[in-house]
N, C-alpha and C. Protein backbone atom coordinates (compact mmCIF):
# COMPACT_ATOMS: atom_id res chain seq x y z
N MET A 1 -38.00 -69.91 -7.73
CA MET A 1 -38.40 -70.44 -6.43
C MET A 1 -37.68 -71.73 -6.07
N PRO A 2 -37.48 -72.66 -6.93
CA PRO A 2 -37.06 -73.98 -6.48
C PRO A 2 -35.77 -74.08 -5.67
N ALA A 3 -34.71 -73.40 -6.03
CA ALA A 3 -33.42 -73.64 -5.36
C ALA A 3 -33.48 -73.38 -3.86
N LEU A 4 -33.83 -72.18 -3.45
CA LEU A 4 -33.89 -71.88 -2.01
C LEU A 4 -35.00 -72.68 -1.34
N THR A 5 -36.13 -72.84 -1.99
CA THR A 5 -37.23 -73.61 -1.42
C THR A 5 -36.79 -75.05 -1.14
N ARG A 6 -36.04 -75.63 -2.04
CA ARG A 6 -35.55 -77.00 -1.84
C ARG A 6 -34.59 -77.08 -0.67
N VAL A 7 -33.71 -76.10 -0.53
CA VAL A 7 -32.78 -76.07 0.61
C VAL A 7 -33.55 -75.91 1.92
N LEU A 8 -34.53 -75.04 1.94
CA LEU A 8 -35.34 -74.85 3.15
C LEU A 8 -36.13 -76.12 3.48
N GLY A 9 -36.57 -76.83 2.45
CA GLY A 9 -37.25 -78.10 2.67
C GLY A 9 -36.32 -79.13 3.30
N ALA A 10 -35.08 -79.18 2.83
CA ALA A 10 -34.10 -80.11 3.40
C ALA A 10 -33.80 -79.75 4.85
N ALA A 11 -33.65 -78.47 5.13
CA ALA A 11 -33.40 -78.04 6.51
C ALA A 11 -34.59 -78.38 7.41
N THR A 12 -35.79 -78.17 6.89
CA THR A 12 -37.00 -78.51 7.65
C THR A 12 -37.05 -80.00 7.95
N ALA A 13 -36.81 -80.81 6.93
CA ALA A 13 -36.85 -82.27 7.12
C ALA A 13 -35.80 -82.73 8.12
N ALA A 14 -34.60 -82.19 8.01
CA ALA A 14 -33.51 -82.58 8.92
C ALA A 14 -33.82 -82.19 10.36
N TYR A 15 -34.29 -80.98 10.57
CA TYR A 15 -34.65 -80.53 11.92
C TYR A 15 -35.80 -81.38 12.47
N SER A 16 -36.74 -81.71 11.61
CA SER A 16 -37.91 -82.48 12.04
C SER A 16 -37.52 -83.88 12.50
N VAL A 17 -36.64 -84.52 11.76
CA VAL A 17 -36.15 -85.85 12.17
C VAL A 17 -35.39 -85.73 13.49
N THR A 18 -34.66 -84.64 13.65
CA THR A 18 -33.91 -84.41 14.88
C THR A 18 -34.85 -84.30 16.09
N ILE A 19 -35.93 -83.53 15.96
CA ILE A 19 -36.81 -83.38 17.13
C ILE A 19 -37.62 -84.64 17.41
N ILE A 20 -37.85 -85.46 16.40
CA ILE A 20 -38.50 -86.75 16.64
C ILE A 20 -37.57 -87.63 17.47
N ALA A 21 -36.30 -87.68 17.08
CA ALA A 21 -35.32 -88.52 17.78
C ALA A 21 -34.90 -87.94 19.12
N ALA A 22 -34.87 -86.62 19.22
CA ALA A 22 -34.41 -85.95 20.45
C ALA A 22 -35.35 -84.79 20.76
N PRO A 23 -36.52 -85.07 21.32
CA PRO A 23 -37.52 -84.03 21.57
C PRO A 23 -37.03 -82.85 22.41
N LYS A 24 -35.99 -83.08 23.18
CA LYS A 24 -35.44 -82.02 24.02
C LYS A 24 -34.96 -80.83 23.19
N VAL A 25 -34.57 -81.08 21.95
CA VAL A 25 -34.09 -80.02 21.06
C VAL A 25 -35.16 -78.95 20.87
N LEU A 26 -36.42 -79.34 20.83
CA LEU A 26 -37.52 -78.37 20.73
C LEU A 26 -38.09 -78.04 22.10
N ALA A 27 -38.18 -79.03 22.97
CA ALA A 27 -38.81 -78.81 24.27
C ALA A 27 -38.06 -77.79 25.12
N LYS A 28 -36.75 -77.82 25.09
CA LYS A 28 -35.96 -76.92 25.93
C LYS A 28 -36.18 -75.45 25.59
N PRO A 29 -36.05 -75.03 24.32
CA PRO A 29 -36.29 -73.61 24.02
C PRO A 29 -37.74 -73.18 24.28
N CYS A 30 -38.65 -74.16 24.26
CA CYS A 30 -40.06 -73.85 24.53
C CYS A 30 -40.36 -73.80 26.03
N GLY A 31 -39.38 -74.13 26.85
CA GLY A 31 -39.61 -74.17 28.29
C GLY A 31 -40.48 -75.34 28.71
N LEU A 32 -40.42 -76.43 27.97
CA LEU A 32 -41.28 -77.59 28.23
C LEU A 32 -40.51 -78.78 28.80
N THR A 33 -39.36 -78.53 29.40
CA THR A 33 -38.63 -79.59 30.07
C THR A 33 -38.82 -79.43 31.58
N SER A 34 -38.57 -80.52 32.31
CA SER A 34 -38.66 -80.46 33.76
C SER A 34 -37.44 -79.73 34.31
N ALA A 35 -37.43 -79.53 35.61
CA ALA A 35 -36.29 -78.86 36.27
C ALA A 35 -34.99 -79.64 36.04
N THR A 36 -35.11 -80.94 35.83
CA THR A 36 -33.92 -81.77 35.58
C THR A 36 -33.60 -81.90 34.09
N GLY A 37 -34.39 -81.22 33.24
CA GLY A 37 -34.13 -81.25 31.80
C GLY A 37 -34.80 -82.39 31.06
N GLU A 38 -35.67 -83.13 31.74
CA GLU A 38 -36.36 -84.25 31.09
C GLU A 38 -37.58 -83.76 30.32
N VAL A 39 -37.98 -84.54 29.32
CA VAL A 39 -39.16 -84.24 28.52
C VAL A 39 -40.24 -85.25 28.91
N ALA A 40 -41.37 -84.73 29.39
CA ALA A 40 -42.49 -85.59 29.80
C ALA A 40 -43.05 -86.34 28.59
N GLY A 41 -43.68 -87.46 28.85
CA GLY A 41 -44.23 -88.30 27.79
C GLY A 41 -45.23 -87.58 26.90
N ASP A 42 -46.10 -86.77 27.48
CA ASP A 42 -47.10 -86.08 26.66
C ASP A 42 -46.45 -85.01 25.78
N VAL A 43 -45.43 -84.35 26.28
CA VAL A 43 -44.69 -83.37 25.48
C VAL A 43 -43.93 -84.08 24.37
N ARG A 44 -43.33 -85.22 24.69
CA ARG A 44 -42.61 -86.03 23.70
C ARG A 44 -43.55 -86.44 22.56
N THR A 45 -44.77 -86.83 22.90
CA THR A 45 -45.76 -87.22 21.89
C THR A 45 -46.12 -86.04 21.00
N LEU A 46 -46.38 -84.89 21.59
CA LEU A 46 -46.73 -83.70 20.83
C LEU A 46 -45.60 -83.31 19.88
N ILE A 47 -44.38 -83.32 20.38
CA ILE A 47 -43.24 -82.96 19.55
C ILE A 47 -43.05 -83.97 18.43
N GLY A 48 -43.28 -85.24 18.69
CA GLY A 48 -43.20 -86.25 17.64
C GLY A 48 -44.20 -85.98 16.53
N GLY A 49 -45.41 -85.56 16.90
CA GLY A 49 -46.42 -85.22 15.90
C GLY A 49 -46.03 -84.02 15.06
N ILE A 50 -45.51 -83.00 15.73
CA ILE A 50 -45.04 -81.81 15.01
C ILE A 50 -43.89 -82.19 14.08
N GLY A 51 -42.98 -83.00 14.57
CA GLY A 51 -41.85 -83.43 13.75
C GLY A 51 -42.29 -84.22 12.54
N ALA A 52 -43.26 -85.11 12.71
CA ALA A 52 -43.75 -85.90 11.58
C ALA A 52 -44.42 -85.00 10.53
N ARG A 53 -45.22 -84.07 11.01
CA ARG A 53 -45.88 -83.12 10.10
C ARG A 53 -44.84 -82.35 9.30
N ASP A 54 -43.87 -81.81 10.01
CA ASP A 54 -42.88 -80.97 9.36
C ASP A 54 -41.92 -81.77 8.47
N ALA A 55 -41.63 -83.01 8.84
CA ALA A 55 -40.79 -83.84 7.97
C ALA A 55 -41.50 -84.09 6.64
N ALA A 56 -42.79 -84.37 6.70
CA ALA A 56 -43.55 -84.60 5.47
C ALA A 56 -43.57 -83.35 4.59
N ILE A 57 -43.77 -82.20 5.21
CA ILE A 57 -43.79 -80.95 4.43
C ILE A 57 -42.41 -80.66 3.86
N GLY A 58 -41.37 -80.85 4.67
CA GLY A 58 -40.01 -80.61 4.19
C GLY A 58 -39.66 -81.50 3.02
N LEU A 59 -40.04 -82.78 3.11
CA LEU A 59 -39.77 -83.70 1.99
C LEU A 59 -40.55 -83.29 0.75
N ALA A 60 -41.78 -82.83 0.94
CA ALA A 60 -42.56 -82.35 -0.20
C ALA A 60 -41.90 -81.14 -0.84
N MET A 61 -41.35 -80.24 -0.02
CA MET A 61 -40.64 -79.08 -0.56
C MET A 61 -39.40 -79.50 -1.35
N MET A 62 -38.79 -80.58 -0.94
CA MET A 62 -37.59 -81.07 -1.63
C MET A 62 -37.91 -81.76 -2.95
N PHE A 63 -38.98 -82.55 -2.97
CA PHE A 63 -39.20 -83.46 -4.08
C PHE A 63 -40.41 -83.18 -4.95
N ALA A 64 -41.27 -82.26 -4.56
CA ALA A 64 -42.44 -81.95 -5.40
C ALA A 64 -41.97 -81.36 -6.72
N PRO A 65 -42.63 -81.70 -7.80
CA PRO A 65 -42.26 -81.09 -9.08
C PRO A 65 -42.55 -79.59 -9.04
N ALA A 66 -41.75 -78.84 -9.78
CA ALA A 66 -41.95 -77.39 -9.85
C ALA A 66 -43.37 -77.10 -10.33
N GLY A 67 -43.89 -76.00 -9.88
CA GLY A 67 -45.24 -75.62 -10.26
C GLY A 67 -46.19 -75.71 -9.08
N ARG A 68 -47.40 -76.09 -9.37
CA ARG A 68 -48.48 -76.09 -8.36
C ARG A 68 -48.16 -76.97 -7.16
N ALA A 69 -47.61 -78.15 -7.37
CA ALA A 69 -47.31 -79.06 -6.25
C ALA A 69 -46.29 -78.43 -5.29
N LEU A 70 -45.28 -77.83 -5.83
CA LEU A 70 -44.26 -77.19 -4.99
C LEU A 70 -44.84 -75.96 -4.29
N GLN A 71 -45.66 -75.22 -4.98
CA GLN A 71 -46.32 -74.06 -4.36
C GLN A 71 -47.19 -74.49 -3.18
N LEU A 72 -47.90 -75.60 -3.34
CA LEU A 72 -48.75 -76.10 -2.25
C LEU A 72 -47.91 -76.58 -1.06
N ALA A 73 -46.81 -77.25 -1.34
CA ALA A 73 -45.92 -77.68 -0.26
C ALA A 73 -45.38 -76.47 0.49
N LEU A 74 -44.97 -75.46 -0.23
CA LEU A 74 -44.45 -74.24 0.38
C LEU A 74 -45.54 -73.53 1.17
N ALA A 75 -46.73 -73.48 0.64
CA ALA A 75 -47.85 -72.86 1.36
C ALA A 75 -48.14 -73.61 2.66
N ALA A 76 -48.04 -74.93 2.64
CA ALA A 76 -48.24 -75.72 3.86
C ALA A 76 -47.17 -75.38 4.90
N ARG A 77 -45.93 -75.19 4.46
CA ARG A 77 -44.84 -74.83 5.38
C ARG A 77 -45.10 -73.46 6.00
N VAL A 78 -45.47 -72.48 5.17
CA VAL A 78 -45.73 -71.13 5.67
C VAL A 78 -46.93 -71.14 6.63
N ALA A 79 -47.98 -71.85 6.27
CA ALA A 79 -49.17 -71.92 7.14
C ALA A 79 -48.84 -72.61 8.46
N SER A 80 -48.08 -73.69 8.42
CA SER A 80 -47.72 -74.40 9.66
C SER A 80 -46.86 -73.55 10.56
N ASP A 81 -45.87 -72.87 9.99
CA ASP A 81 -45.01 -72.02 10.81
C ASP A 81 -45.76 -70.82 11.37
N THR A 82 -46.66 -70.26 10.59
CA THR A 82 -47.47 -69.15 11.09
C THR A 82 -48.36 -69.61 12.24
N ALA A 83 -48.97 -70.78 12.08
CA ALA A 83 -49.80 -71.33 13.15
C ALA A 83 -48.96 -71.62 14.39
N ASP A 84 -47.76 -72.17 14.20
CA ASP A 84 -46.87 -72.43 15.33
C ASP A 84 -46.52 -71.13 16.05
N ALA A 85 -46.26 -70.07 15.30
CA ALA A 85 -45.94 -68.78 15.92
C ALA A 85 -47.10 -68.30 16.77
N LEU A 86 -48.30 -68.45 16.27
CA LEU A 86 -49.48 -68.01 17.02
C LEU A 86 -49.75 -68.89 18.24
N VAL A 87 -49.73 -70.18 18.05
CA VAL A 87 -50.05 -71.11 19.14
C VAL A 87 -48.98 -71.09 20.23
N PHE A 88 -47.73 -71.25 19.82
CA PHE A 88 -46.66 -71.25 20.82
C PHE A 88 -46.45 -69.85 21.39
N GLY A 89 -46.64 -68.84 20.57
CA GLY A 89 -46.46 -67.47 21.03
C GLY A 89 -47.49 -67.01 22.04
N THR A 90 -48.62 -67.68 22.08
CA THR A 90 -49.64 -67.32 23.06
C THR A 90 -49.86 -68.40 24.12
N GLY A 91 -49.41 -69.62 23.86
CA GLY A 91 -49.78 -70.70 24.76
C GLY A 91 -48.69 -71.32 25.61
N LEU A 92 -47.43 -71.03 25.32
CA LEU A 92 -46.38 -71.64 26.14
C LEU A 92 -46.44 -71.11 27.57
N PRO A 93 -46.15 -71.96 28.54
CA PRO A 93 -46.23 -71.52 29.93
C PRO A 93 -45.16 -70.50 30.32
N ASP A 94 -44.02 -70.54 29.68
CA ASP A 94 -42.91 -69.62 29.99
C ASP A 94 -43.01 -68.40 29.08
N ARG A 95 -43.25 -67.25 29.68
CA ARG A 95 -43.44 -66.01 28.91
C ARG A 95 -42.25 -65.67 28.01
N SER A 96 -41.03 -65.83 28.51
CA SER A 96 -39.86 -65.50 27.69
C SER A 96 -39.73 -66.48 26.52
N ALA A 97 -40.12 -67.72 26.72
CA ALA A 97 -40.07 -68.71 25.64
C ALA A 97 -41.10 -68.38 24.56
N ARG A 98 -42.24 -67.84 24.96
CA ARG A 98 -43.28 -67.50 23.99
C ARG A 98 -42.74 -66.61 22.89
N LYS A 99 -42.10 -65.52 23.29
CA LYS A 99 -41.61 -64.56 22.32
C LYS A 99 -40.51 -65.16 21.45
N LYS A 100 -39.57 -65.84 22.07
CA LYS A 100 -38.44 -66.43 21.35
C LYS A 100 -38.92 -67.43 20.30
N VAL A 101 -39.81 -68.32 20.69
CA VAL A 101 -40.29 -69.36 19.79
C VAL A 101 -41.18 -68.75 18.70
N ALA A 102 -42.02 -67.79 19.07
CA ALA A 102 -42.89 -67.14 18.08
C ALA A 102 -42.07 -66.39 17.03
N VAL A 103 -41.05 -65.68 17.46
CA VAL A 103 -40.20 -64.94 16.52
C VAL A 103 -39.48 -65.91 15.58
N PHE A 104 -38.97 -67.01 16.12
CA PHE A 104 -38.28 -67.99 15.28
C PHE A 104 -39.25 -68.58 14.25
N ALA A 105 -40.44 -69.01 14.69
CA ALA A 105 -41.40 -69.63 13.77
C ALA A 105 -41.88 -68.62 12.73
N ALA A 106 -42.15 -67.39 13.14
CA ALA A 106 -42.59 -66.36 12.19
C ALA A 106 -41.47 -66.04 11.19
N GLY A 107 -40.24 -66.01 11.67
CA GLY A 107 -39.11 -65.76 10.79
C GLY A 107 -38.94 -66.85 9.76
N TRP A 108 -39.12 -68.10 10.19
CA TRP A 108 -39.00 -69.22 9.25
C TRP A 108 -40.14 -69.17 8.23
N ALA A 109 -41.35 -68.81 8.68
CA ALA A 109 -42.47 -68.66 7.75
C ALA A 109 -42.16 -67.58 6.72
N ALA A 110 -41.61 -66.46 7.18
CA ALA A 110 -41.29 -65.36 6.26
C ALA A 110 -40.19 -65.77 5.27
N LEU A 111 -39.17 -66.45 5.75
CA LEU A 111 -38.09 -66.90 4.88
C LEU A 111 -38.63 -67.87 3.82
N CYS A 112 -39.45 -68.79 4.24
CA CYS A 112 -40.04 -69.74 3.28
C CYS A 112 -40.92 -69.01 2.27
N ALA A 113 -41.72 -68.08 2.75
CA ALA A 113 -42.57 -67.31 1.83
C ALA A 113 -41.71 -66.52 0.84
N ALA A 114 -40.64 -65.92 1.33
CA ALA A 114 -39.75 -65.15 0.46
C ALA A 114 -39.10 -66.04 -0.60
N SER A 115 -38.87 -67.30 -0.26
CA SER A 115 -38.23 -68.20 -1.23
C SER A 115 -39.08 -68.38 -2.48
N ALA A 116 -40.37 -68.15 -2.37
CA ALA A 116 -41.25 -68.27 -3.53
C ALA A 116 -40.96 -67.17 -4.56
N LEU A 117 -40.33 -66.10 -4.11
CA LEU A 117 -40.09 -64.96 -5.00
C LEU A 117 -38.73 -65.02 -5.69
N LEU A 118 -37.89 -65.97 -5.25
CA LEU A 118 -36.54 -66.04 -5.78
C LEU A 118 -36.41 -67.17 -6.80
N PRO A 119 -35.44 -67.03 -7.71
CA PRO A 119 -35.25 -68.10 -8.70
C PRO A 119 -34.65 -69.36 -8.09
């Protein structure tokens, strides 16, 4: 499990820091930008919270010792991505964005879950 799980943790942490610094990276595919491409303050706050959550989980996937701690970090990643797929997949205002974002989040959850089965 550790090798791929650690790489996925690093990718998660890097993406999370990116969306904290540039919320548009997540807001745009979700259809949450204005007609001019701006991100509203409340959306920026929500994305910052998601980014902070995911950065913490990604770092845990990178640095947790092998065994139970790493399994729990990975479980948190899979649970968060599954929840994101459900929430964004049913709640985004743009119907086409719902499917795209839900498929991406569910795919990431599946990839992370699969990493538990690999050496």
